[in-house]
Each structure stands twice: as structure tokens, then as C-alpha cells.
GROMACS .gro file of N, CA and C in nm:
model
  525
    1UNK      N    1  17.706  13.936  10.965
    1UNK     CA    2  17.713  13.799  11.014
    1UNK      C    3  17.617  13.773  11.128
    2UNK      N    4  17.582  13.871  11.199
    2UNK     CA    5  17.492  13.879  11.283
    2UNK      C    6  17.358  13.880  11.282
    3UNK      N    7  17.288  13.890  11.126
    3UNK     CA    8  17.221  13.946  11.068
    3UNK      C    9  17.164  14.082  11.093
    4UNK      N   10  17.216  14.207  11.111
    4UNK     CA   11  17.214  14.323  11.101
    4UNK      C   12  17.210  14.390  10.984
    5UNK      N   13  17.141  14.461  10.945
    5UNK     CA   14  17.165  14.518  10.860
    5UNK      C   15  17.335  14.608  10.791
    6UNK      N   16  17.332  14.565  10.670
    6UNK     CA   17  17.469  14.674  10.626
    6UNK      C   18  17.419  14.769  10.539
    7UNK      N   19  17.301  14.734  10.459
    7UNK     CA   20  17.290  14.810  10.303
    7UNK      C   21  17.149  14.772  10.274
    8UNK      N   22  17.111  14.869  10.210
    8UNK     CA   23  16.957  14.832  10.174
    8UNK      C   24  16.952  14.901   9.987
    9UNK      N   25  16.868  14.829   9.934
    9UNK     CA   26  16.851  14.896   9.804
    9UNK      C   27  16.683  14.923   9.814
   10UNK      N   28  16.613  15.011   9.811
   10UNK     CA   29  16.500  15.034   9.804
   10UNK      C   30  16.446  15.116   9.675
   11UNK      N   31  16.283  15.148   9.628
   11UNK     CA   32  16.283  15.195   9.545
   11UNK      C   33  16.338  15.179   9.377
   12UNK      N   34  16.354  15.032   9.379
   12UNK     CA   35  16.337  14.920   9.260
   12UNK      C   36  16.215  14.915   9.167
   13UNK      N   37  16.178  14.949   9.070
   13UNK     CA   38  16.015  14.919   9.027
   13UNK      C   39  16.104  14.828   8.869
   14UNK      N   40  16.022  14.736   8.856
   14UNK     CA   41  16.050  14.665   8.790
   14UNK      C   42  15.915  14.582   8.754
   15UNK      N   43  15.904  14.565   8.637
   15UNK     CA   44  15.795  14.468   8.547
   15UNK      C   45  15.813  14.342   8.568
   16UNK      N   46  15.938  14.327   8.576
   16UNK     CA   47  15.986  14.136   8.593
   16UNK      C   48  16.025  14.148   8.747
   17UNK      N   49  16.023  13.998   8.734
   17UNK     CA   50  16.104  13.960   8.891
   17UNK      C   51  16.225  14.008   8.876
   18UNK      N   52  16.351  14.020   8.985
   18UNK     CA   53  16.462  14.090   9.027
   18UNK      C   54  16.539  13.985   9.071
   19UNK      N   55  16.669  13.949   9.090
   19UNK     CA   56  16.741  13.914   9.142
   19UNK      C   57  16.894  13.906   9.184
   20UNK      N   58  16.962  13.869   9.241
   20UNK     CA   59  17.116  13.964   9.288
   20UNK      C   60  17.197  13.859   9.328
   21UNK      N   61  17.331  13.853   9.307
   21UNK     CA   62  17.445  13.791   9.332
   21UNK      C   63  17.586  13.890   9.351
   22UNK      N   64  17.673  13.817   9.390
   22UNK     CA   65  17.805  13.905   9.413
   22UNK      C   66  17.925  13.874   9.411
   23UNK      N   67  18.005  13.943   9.387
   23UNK     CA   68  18.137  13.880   9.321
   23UNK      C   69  18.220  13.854   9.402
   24UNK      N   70  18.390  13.831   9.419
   24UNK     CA   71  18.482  13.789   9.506
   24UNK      C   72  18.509  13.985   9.594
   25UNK      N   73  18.476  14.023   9.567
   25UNK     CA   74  18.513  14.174   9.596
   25UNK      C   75  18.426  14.245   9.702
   26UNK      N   76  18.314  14.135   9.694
   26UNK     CA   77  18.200  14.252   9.772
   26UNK      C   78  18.100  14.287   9.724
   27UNK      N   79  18.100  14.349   9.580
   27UNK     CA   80  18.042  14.437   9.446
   27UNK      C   81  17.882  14.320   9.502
   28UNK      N   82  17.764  14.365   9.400
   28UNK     CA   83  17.684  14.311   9.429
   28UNK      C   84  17.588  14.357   9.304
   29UNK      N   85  17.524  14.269   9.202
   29UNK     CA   86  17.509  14.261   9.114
   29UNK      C   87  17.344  14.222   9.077
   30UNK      N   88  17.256  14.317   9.062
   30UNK     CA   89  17.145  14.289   9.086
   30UNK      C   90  17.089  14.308   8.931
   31UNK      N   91  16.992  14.191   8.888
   31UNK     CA   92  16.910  14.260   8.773
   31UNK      C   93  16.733  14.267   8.773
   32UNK      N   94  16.660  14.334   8.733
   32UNK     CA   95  16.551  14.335   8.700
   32UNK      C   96  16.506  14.429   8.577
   33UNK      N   97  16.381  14.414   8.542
   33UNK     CA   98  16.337  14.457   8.454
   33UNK      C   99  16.340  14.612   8.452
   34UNK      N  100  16.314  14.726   8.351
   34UNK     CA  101  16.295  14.818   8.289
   34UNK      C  102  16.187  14.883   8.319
   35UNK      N  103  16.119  14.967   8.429
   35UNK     CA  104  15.976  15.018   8.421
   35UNK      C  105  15.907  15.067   8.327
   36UNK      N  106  15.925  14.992   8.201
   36UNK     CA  107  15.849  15.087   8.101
   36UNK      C  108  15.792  14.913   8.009
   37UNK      N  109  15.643  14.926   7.976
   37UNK     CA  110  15.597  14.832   7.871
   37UNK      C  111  15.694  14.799   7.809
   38UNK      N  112  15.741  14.647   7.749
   38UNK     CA  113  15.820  14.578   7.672
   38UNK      C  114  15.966  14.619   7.728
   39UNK      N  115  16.014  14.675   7.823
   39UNK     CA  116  16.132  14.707   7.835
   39UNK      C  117  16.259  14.605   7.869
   40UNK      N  118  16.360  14.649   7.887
   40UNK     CA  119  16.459  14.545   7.873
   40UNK      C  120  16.513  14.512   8.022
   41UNK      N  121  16.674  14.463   8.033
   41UNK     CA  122  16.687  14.447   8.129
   41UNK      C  123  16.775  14.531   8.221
   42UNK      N  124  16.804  14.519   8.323
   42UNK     CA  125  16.862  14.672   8.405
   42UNK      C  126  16.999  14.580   8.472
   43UNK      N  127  17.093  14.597   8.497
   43UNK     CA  128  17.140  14.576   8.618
   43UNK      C  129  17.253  14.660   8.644
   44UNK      N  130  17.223  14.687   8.795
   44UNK     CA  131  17.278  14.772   8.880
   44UNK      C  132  17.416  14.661   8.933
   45UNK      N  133  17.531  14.755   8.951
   45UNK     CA  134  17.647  14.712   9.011
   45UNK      C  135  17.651  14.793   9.126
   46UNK      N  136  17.690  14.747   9.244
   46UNK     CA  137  17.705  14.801   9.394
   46UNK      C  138  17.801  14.757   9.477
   47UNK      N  139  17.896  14.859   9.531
   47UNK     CA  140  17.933  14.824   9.588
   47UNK      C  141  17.953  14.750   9.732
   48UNK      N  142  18.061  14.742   9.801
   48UNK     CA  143  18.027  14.640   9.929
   48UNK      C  144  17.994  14.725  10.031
   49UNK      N  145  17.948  14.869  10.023
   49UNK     CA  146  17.852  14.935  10.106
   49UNK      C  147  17.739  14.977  10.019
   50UNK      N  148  17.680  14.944   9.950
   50UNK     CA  149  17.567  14.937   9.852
   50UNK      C  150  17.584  15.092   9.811
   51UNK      N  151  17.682  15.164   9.743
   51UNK     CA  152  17.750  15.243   9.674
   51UNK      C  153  17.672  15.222   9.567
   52UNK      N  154  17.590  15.298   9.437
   52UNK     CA  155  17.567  15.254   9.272
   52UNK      C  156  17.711  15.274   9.255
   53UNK      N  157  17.789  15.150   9.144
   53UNK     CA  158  17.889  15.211   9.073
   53UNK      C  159  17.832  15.260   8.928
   54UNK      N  160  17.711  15.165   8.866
   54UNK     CA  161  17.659  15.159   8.728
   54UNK      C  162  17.569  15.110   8.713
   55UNK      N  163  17.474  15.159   8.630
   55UNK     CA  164  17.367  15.112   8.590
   55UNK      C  165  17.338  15.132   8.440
   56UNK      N  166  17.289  14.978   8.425
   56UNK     CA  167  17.299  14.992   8.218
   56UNK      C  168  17.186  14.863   8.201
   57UNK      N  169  17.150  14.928   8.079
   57UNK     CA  170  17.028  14.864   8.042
   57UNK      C  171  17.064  14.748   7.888
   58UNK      N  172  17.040  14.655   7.889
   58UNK     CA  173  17.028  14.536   7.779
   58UNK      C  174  16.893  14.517   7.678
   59UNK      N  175  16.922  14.489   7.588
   59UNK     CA  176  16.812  14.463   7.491
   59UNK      C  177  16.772  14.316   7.547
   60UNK      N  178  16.693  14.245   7.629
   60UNK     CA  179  16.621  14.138   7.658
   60UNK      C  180  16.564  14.162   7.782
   61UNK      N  181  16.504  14.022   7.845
   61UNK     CA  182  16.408  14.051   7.941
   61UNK      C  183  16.504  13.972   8.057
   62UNK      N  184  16.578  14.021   8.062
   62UNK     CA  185  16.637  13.957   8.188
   62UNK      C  186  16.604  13.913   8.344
   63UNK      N  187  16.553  13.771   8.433
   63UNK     CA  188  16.498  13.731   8.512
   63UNK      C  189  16.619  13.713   8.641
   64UNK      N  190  16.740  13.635   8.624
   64UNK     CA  191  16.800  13.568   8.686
   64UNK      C  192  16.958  13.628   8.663
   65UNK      N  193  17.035  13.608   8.766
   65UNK     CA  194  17.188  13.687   8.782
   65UNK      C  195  17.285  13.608   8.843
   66UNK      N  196  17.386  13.553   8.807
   66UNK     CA  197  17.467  13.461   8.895
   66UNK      C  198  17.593  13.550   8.869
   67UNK      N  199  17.726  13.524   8.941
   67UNK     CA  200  17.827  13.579   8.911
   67UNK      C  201  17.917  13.473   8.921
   68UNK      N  202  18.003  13.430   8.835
   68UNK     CA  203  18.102  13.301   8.848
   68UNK      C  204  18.246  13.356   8.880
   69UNK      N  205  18.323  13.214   8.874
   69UNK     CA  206  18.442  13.235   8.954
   69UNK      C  207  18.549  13.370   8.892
   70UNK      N  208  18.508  13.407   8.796
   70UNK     CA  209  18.572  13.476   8.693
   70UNK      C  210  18.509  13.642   8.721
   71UNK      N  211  18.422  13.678   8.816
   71UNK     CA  212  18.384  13.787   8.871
   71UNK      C  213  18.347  13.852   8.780
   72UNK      N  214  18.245  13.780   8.670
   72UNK     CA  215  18.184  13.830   8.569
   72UNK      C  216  18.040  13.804   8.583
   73UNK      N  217  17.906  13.878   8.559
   73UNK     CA  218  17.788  13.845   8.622
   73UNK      C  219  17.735  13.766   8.470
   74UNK      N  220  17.650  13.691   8.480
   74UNK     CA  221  17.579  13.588   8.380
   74UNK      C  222  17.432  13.612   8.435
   75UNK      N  223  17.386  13.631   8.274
   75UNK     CA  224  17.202  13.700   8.314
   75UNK      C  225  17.143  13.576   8.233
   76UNK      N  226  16.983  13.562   8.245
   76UNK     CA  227  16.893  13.447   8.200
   76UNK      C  228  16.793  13.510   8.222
   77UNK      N  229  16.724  13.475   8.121
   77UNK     CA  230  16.520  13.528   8.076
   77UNK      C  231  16.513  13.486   7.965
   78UNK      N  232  16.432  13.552   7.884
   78UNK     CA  233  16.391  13.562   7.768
   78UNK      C  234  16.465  13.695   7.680
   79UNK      N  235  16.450  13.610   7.559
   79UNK     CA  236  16.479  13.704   7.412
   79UNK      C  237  16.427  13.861   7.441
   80UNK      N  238  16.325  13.879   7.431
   80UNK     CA  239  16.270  14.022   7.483
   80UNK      C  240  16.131  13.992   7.577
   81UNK      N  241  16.060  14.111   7.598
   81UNK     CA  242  15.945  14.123   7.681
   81UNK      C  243  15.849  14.033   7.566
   82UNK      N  244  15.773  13.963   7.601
   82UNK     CA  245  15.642  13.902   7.499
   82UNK      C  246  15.713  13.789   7.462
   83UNK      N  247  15.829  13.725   7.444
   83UNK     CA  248  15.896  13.639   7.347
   83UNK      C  249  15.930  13.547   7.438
   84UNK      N  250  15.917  13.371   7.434
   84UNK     CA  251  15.936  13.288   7.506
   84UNK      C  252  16.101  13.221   7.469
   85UNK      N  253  16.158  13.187   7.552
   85UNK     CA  254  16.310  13.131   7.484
   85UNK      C  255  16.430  13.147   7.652
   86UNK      N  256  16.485  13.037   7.598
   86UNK     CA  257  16.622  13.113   7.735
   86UNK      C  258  16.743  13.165   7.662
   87UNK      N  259  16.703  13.259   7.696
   87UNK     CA  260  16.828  13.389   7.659
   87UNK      C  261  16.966  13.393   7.788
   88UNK      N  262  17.047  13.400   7.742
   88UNK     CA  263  17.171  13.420   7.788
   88UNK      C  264  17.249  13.516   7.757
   89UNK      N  265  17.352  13.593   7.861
   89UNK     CA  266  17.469  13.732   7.850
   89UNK      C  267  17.518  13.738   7.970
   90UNK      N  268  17.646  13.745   7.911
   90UNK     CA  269  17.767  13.772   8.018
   90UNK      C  270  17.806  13.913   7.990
   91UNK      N  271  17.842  14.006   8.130
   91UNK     CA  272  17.905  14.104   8.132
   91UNK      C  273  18.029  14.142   8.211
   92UNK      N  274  18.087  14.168   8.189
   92UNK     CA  275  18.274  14.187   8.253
   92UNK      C  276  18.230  14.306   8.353
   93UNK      N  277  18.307  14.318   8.429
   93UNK     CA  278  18.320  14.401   8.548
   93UNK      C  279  18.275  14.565   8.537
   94UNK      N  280  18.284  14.625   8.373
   94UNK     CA  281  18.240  14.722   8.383
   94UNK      C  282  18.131  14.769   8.303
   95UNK      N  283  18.043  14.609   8.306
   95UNK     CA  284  17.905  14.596   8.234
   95UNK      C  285  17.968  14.592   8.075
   96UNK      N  286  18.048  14.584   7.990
   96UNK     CA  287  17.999  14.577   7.851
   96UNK      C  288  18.003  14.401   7.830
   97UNK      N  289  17.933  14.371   7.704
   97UNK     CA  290  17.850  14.258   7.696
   97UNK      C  291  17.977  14.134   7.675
   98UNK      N  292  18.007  14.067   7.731
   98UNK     CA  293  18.129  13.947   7.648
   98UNK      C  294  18.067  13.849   7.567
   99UNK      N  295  17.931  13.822   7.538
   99UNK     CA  296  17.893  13.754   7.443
   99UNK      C  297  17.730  13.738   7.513
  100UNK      N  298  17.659  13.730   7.409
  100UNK     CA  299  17.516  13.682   7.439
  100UNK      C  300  17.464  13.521   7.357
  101UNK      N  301  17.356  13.459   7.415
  101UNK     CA  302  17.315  13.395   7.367
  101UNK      C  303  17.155  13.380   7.345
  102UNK      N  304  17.101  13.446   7.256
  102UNK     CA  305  16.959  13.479   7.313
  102UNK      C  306  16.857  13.396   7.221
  103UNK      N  307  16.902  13.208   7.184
  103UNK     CA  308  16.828  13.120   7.160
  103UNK      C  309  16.903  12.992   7.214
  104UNK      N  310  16.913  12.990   7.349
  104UNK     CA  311  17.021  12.869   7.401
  104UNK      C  312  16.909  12.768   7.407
  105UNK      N  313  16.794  12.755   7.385
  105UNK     CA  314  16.637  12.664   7.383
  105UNK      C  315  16.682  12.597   7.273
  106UNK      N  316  16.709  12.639   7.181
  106UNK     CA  317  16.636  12.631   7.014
  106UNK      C  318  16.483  12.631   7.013
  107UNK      N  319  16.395  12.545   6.930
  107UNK     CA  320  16.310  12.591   6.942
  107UNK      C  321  16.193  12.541   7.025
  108UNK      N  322  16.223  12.506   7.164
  108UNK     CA  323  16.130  12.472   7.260
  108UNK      C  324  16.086  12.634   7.305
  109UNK      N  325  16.097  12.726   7.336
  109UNK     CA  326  16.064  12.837   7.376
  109UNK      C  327  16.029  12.851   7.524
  110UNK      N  328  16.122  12.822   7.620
  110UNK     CA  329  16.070  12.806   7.720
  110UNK      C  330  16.008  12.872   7.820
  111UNK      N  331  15.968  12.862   7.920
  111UNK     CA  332  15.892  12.978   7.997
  111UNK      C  333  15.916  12.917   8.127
  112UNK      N  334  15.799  13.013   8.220
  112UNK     CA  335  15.848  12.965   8.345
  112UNK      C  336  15.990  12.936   8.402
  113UNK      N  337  16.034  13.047   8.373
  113UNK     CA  338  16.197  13.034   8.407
  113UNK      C  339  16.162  13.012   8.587
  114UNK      N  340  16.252  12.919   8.640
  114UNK     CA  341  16.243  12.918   8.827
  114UNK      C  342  16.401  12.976   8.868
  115UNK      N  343  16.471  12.891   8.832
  115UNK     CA  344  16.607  12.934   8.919
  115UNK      C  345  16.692  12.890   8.816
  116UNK      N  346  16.849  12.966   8.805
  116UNK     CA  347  16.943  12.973   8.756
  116UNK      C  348  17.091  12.918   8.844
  117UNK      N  349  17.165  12.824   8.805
  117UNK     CA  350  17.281  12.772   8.887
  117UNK      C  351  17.391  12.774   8.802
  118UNK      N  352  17.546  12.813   8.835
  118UNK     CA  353  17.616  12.792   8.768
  118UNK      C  354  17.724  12.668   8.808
  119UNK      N  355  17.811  12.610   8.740
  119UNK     CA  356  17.914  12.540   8.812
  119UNK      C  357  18.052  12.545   8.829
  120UNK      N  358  18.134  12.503   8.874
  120UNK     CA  359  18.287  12.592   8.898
  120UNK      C  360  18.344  12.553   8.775
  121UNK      N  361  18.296  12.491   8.705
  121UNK     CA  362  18.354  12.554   8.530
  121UNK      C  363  18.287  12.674   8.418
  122UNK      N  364  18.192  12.777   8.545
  122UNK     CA  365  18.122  12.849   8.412
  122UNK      C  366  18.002  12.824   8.357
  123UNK      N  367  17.984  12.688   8.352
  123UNK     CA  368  17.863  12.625   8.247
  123UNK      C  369  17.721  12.700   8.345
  124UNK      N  370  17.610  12.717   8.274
  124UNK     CA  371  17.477  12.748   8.377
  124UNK      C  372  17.412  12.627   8.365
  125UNK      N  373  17.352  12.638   8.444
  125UNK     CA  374  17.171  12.527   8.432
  125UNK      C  375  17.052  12.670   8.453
  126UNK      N  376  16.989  12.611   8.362
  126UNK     CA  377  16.845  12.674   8.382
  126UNK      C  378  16.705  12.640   8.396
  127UNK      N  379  16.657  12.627   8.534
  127UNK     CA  380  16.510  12.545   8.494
  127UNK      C  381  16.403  12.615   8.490
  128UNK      N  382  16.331  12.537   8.380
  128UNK     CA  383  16.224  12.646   8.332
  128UNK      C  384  16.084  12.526   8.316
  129UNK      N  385  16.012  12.558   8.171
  129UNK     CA  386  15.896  12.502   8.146
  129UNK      C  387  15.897  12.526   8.050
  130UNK      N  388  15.779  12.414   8.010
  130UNK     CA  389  15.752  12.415   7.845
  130UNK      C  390  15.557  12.463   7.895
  131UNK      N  391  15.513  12.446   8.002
  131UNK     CA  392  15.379  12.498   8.012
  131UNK      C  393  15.297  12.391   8.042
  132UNK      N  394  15.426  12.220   7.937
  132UNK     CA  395  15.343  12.059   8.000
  132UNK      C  396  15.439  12.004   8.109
  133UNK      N  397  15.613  12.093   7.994
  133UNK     CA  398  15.674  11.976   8.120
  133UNK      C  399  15.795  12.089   8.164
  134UNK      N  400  15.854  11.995   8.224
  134UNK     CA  401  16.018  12.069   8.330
  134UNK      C  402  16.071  12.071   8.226
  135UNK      N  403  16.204  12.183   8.201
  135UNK     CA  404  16.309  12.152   8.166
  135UNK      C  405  16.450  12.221   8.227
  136UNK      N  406  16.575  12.170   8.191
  136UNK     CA  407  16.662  12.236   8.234
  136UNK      C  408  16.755  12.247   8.107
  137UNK      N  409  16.795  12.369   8.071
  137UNK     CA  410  16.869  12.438   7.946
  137UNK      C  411  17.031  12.470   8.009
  138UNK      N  412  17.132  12.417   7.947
  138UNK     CA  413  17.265  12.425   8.014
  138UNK      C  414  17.361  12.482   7.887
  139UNK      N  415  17.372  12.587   7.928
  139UNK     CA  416  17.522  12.632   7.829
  139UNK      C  417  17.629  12.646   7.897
  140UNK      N  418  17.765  12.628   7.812
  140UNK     CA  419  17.875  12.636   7.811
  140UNK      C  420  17.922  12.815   7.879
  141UNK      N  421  18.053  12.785   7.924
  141UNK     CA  422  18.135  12.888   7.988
  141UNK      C  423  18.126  12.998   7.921
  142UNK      N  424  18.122  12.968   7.746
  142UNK     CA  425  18.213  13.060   7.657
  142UNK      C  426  18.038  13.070   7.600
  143UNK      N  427  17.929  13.049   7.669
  143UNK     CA  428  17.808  13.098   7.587
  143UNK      C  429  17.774  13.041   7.477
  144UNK      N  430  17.789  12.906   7.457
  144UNK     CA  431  17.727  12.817   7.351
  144UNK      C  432  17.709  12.730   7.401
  145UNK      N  433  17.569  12.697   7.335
  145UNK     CA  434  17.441  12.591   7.384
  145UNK      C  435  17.508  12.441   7.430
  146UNK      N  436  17.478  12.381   7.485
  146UNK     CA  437  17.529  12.272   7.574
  146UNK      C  438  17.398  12.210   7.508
  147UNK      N  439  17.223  12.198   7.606
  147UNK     CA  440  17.175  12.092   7.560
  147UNK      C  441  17.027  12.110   7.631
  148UNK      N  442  16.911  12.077   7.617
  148UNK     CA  443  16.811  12.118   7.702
  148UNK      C  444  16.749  12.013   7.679
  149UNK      N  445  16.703  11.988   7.783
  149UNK     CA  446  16.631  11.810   7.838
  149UNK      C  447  16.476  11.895   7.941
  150UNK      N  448  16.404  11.806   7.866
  150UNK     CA  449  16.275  11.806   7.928
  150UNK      C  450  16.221  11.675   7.935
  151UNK      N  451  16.131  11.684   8.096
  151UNK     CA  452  16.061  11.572   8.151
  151UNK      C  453  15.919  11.602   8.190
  152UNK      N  454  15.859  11.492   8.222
  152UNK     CA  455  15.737  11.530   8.252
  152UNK      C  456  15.713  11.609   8.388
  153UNK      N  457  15.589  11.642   8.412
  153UNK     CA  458  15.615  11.757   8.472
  153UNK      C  459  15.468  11.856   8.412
  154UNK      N  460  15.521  11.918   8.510
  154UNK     CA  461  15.407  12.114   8.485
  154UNK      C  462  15.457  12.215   8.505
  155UNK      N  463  15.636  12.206   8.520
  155UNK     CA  464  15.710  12.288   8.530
  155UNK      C  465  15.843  12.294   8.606
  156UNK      N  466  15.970  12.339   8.560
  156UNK     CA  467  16.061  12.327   8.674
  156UNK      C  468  16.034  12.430   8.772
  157UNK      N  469  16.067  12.380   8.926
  157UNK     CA  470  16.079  12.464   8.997
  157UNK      C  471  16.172  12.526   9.101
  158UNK      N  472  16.289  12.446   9.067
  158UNK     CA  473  16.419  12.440   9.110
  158UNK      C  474  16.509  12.333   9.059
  159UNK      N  475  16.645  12.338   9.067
  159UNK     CA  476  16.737  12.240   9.050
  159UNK      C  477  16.845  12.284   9.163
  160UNK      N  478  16.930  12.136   9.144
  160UNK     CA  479  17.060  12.131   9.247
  160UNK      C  480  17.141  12.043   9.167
  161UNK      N  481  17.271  12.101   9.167
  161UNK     CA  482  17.376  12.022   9.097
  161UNK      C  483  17.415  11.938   9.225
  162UNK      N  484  17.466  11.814   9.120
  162UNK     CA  485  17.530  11.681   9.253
  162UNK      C  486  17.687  11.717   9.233
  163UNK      N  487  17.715  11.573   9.347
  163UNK     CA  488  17.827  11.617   9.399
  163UNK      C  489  17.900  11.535   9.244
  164UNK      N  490  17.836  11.427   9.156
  164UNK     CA  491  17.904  11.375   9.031
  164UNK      C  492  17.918  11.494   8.909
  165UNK      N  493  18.015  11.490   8.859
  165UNK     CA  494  18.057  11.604   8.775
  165UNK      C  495  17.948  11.567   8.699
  166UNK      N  496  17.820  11.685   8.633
  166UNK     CA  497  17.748  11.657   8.524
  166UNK      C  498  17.607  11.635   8.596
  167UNK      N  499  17.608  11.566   8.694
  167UNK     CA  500  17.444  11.584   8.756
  167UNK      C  501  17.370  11.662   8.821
  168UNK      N  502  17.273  11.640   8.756
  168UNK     CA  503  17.150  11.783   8.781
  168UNK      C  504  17.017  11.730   8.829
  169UNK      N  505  16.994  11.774   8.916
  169UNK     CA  506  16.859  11.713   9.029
  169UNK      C  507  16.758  11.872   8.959
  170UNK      N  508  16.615  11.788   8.920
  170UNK     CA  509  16.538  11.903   8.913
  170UNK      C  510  16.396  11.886   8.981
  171UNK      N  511  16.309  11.987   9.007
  171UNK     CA  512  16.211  11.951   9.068
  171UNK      C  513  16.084  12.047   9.040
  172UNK      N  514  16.012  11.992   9.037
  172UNK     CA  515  15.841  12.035   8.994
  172UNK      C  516  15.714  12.036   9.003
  173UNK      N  517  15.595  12.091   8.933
  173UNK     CA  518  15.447  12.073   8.971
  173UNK      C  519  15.439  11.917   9.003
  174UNK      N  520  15.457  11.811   8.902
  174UNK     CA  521  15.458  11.686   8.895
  174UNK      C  522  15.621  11.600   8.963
  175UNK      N  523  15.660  11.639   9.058
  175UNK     CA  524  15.782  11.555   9.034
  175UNK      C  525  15.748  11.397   9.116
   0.00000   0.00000   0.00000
């Protein structure tokens, strides 16, 4: 609270970007990529003194990590390494998979993933790119596709949910 240090994770090598969230417990839930060409995705579980409890690897390219009220972590990237799309997977507390979704796009293929948000029902937002414009890709609690809206733009580069149930503020190269 002081900002002092408690825990450090060092010695990460990863192909993709990395990122970390944490549950009601402490635990702390980090994913990044696979050090090896085309590899998949990694994420490490830690405890609330940065303890490894587990580490397990996924068939996709996993970018982004949220953990919802349900103290289950929710991952976002792409289908695999090379392959454009927003991929989705939830994992329960001792990493095995509770469902994936690894074409929640259909077939926009998106890229430029920026940031991942969830909301206190579960659902994600995801903003990404089509390469012309923004978009944001939203699935359901239970891991089925909700709906993906794109605007003009050169890319998303963040979003913020409002305080109205359902609204989504996004922002970009062009906003």
C-alpha cells in the first residue's frame, strides 16, 4: 500500500505481450506467450507471496488475462501464433479449461488486440482492429459470442465501460 515492494516475477521470456490479474484470494494470474516459434499460451498462477502454484500451457496465442467475480481467470488473443481472430478461454482455479471460444470475431479476423475488460456479469469486451477500423468483440459469461461492432478508426486502443448497463466507450488512431 505504500508502494514497496512484496513480490517480483522476473525472468519471463515470452514472444507475445504478457499480462496479469488476480483473484479474491490474493492468487495472481499472469499470461504470456510460449518461448518457442508459433508457440502457445502460458499462464502462471501465484500466489499472494508470488509462490508458483502452476504453470500450464494452451493451444492459442494468448495476449490478455482478466479474472471475474467467480475467481476464474478469462484469456483473449488469437486462434494460434500467425492466425488473426479473437479467441477466448476460461480456466477454473486449478487451470483446466471450462470452455473456449476461439472464433468469437466470426469472420472479421481481428488484430491489434489493445485491452480486455470484463463486467460484473462475466461478459468481456475486447478492443482490437481490423488494420482500417476499431472494433470491440463482446462475449457472454458462459463463452458465446455476444456481437462485434466496428467503427472508423485505425484501431482500438482502449475501452471503458459506462456507468449505463451495456455501454462501451472506445478509443483510437482516428477517434
Amino acid at each position: 500500500l505504500n508502494g514497496n515492494e512484496v513480490w517480483s516475477l522476473a525472468g519471463v521470456q515470452s514472444l507475445t505481450v504478457g499480462d496479469v490479474d488476480g483473484d479474491s484470494l490474493g492468487n495472481s494470474y499472469v499470461v504470456h506467450g510460449e518461448y518457442v516459434n508459433n508457440g502457445g499460451t502460458m499462464i502462471k498462477k501465484l500466489d499472494a507471496q508470488g509462490v508458483l502454484l502452476w504453470e500450464l500451457a494452451y493451444p492459442s496465442a494468448g495476449l490478455r488475462i482478466e479474472v471475474g467475480g467467480d475467481d476464474h481467470a478469462l484469456v483473449s488473443g488469437l486462434p494460434n501464433s500467425g492466425t488473426a481472430g479473437a479467441a477466448f478461454f476460461k480456466v477454473d482455479a486449478a487451470g483446466a479449461v471450462l470452455w473456449a471460444n476461439l472464433d468469437a470475431d466470426g469472420p472479421l479476423g481481428l488484430l491489434q488486440h489493445a485491452q480486455m475488460l470484463m463486467d460484473a456479469s462475466g461478459n468481456a469486451y475486447l478492443a482490437a482492429g481490423t488494420l482500417f477500423e476499431m472494433a470491440v468483440c463482446k462475449i457472454h459469461g458462459d463463452g458465446s459470442s455476444a456481437w462485434t461492432a466496428t467503427m472508423s478508426g485505425s484501431g482500438a486502443k482502449g475501452i471503458a465501460l459506462g456507468n449505463s448497463p451495456g455501454s462501451v466507450f472506445v478509443v483510437g488512431g482516428n477517434t
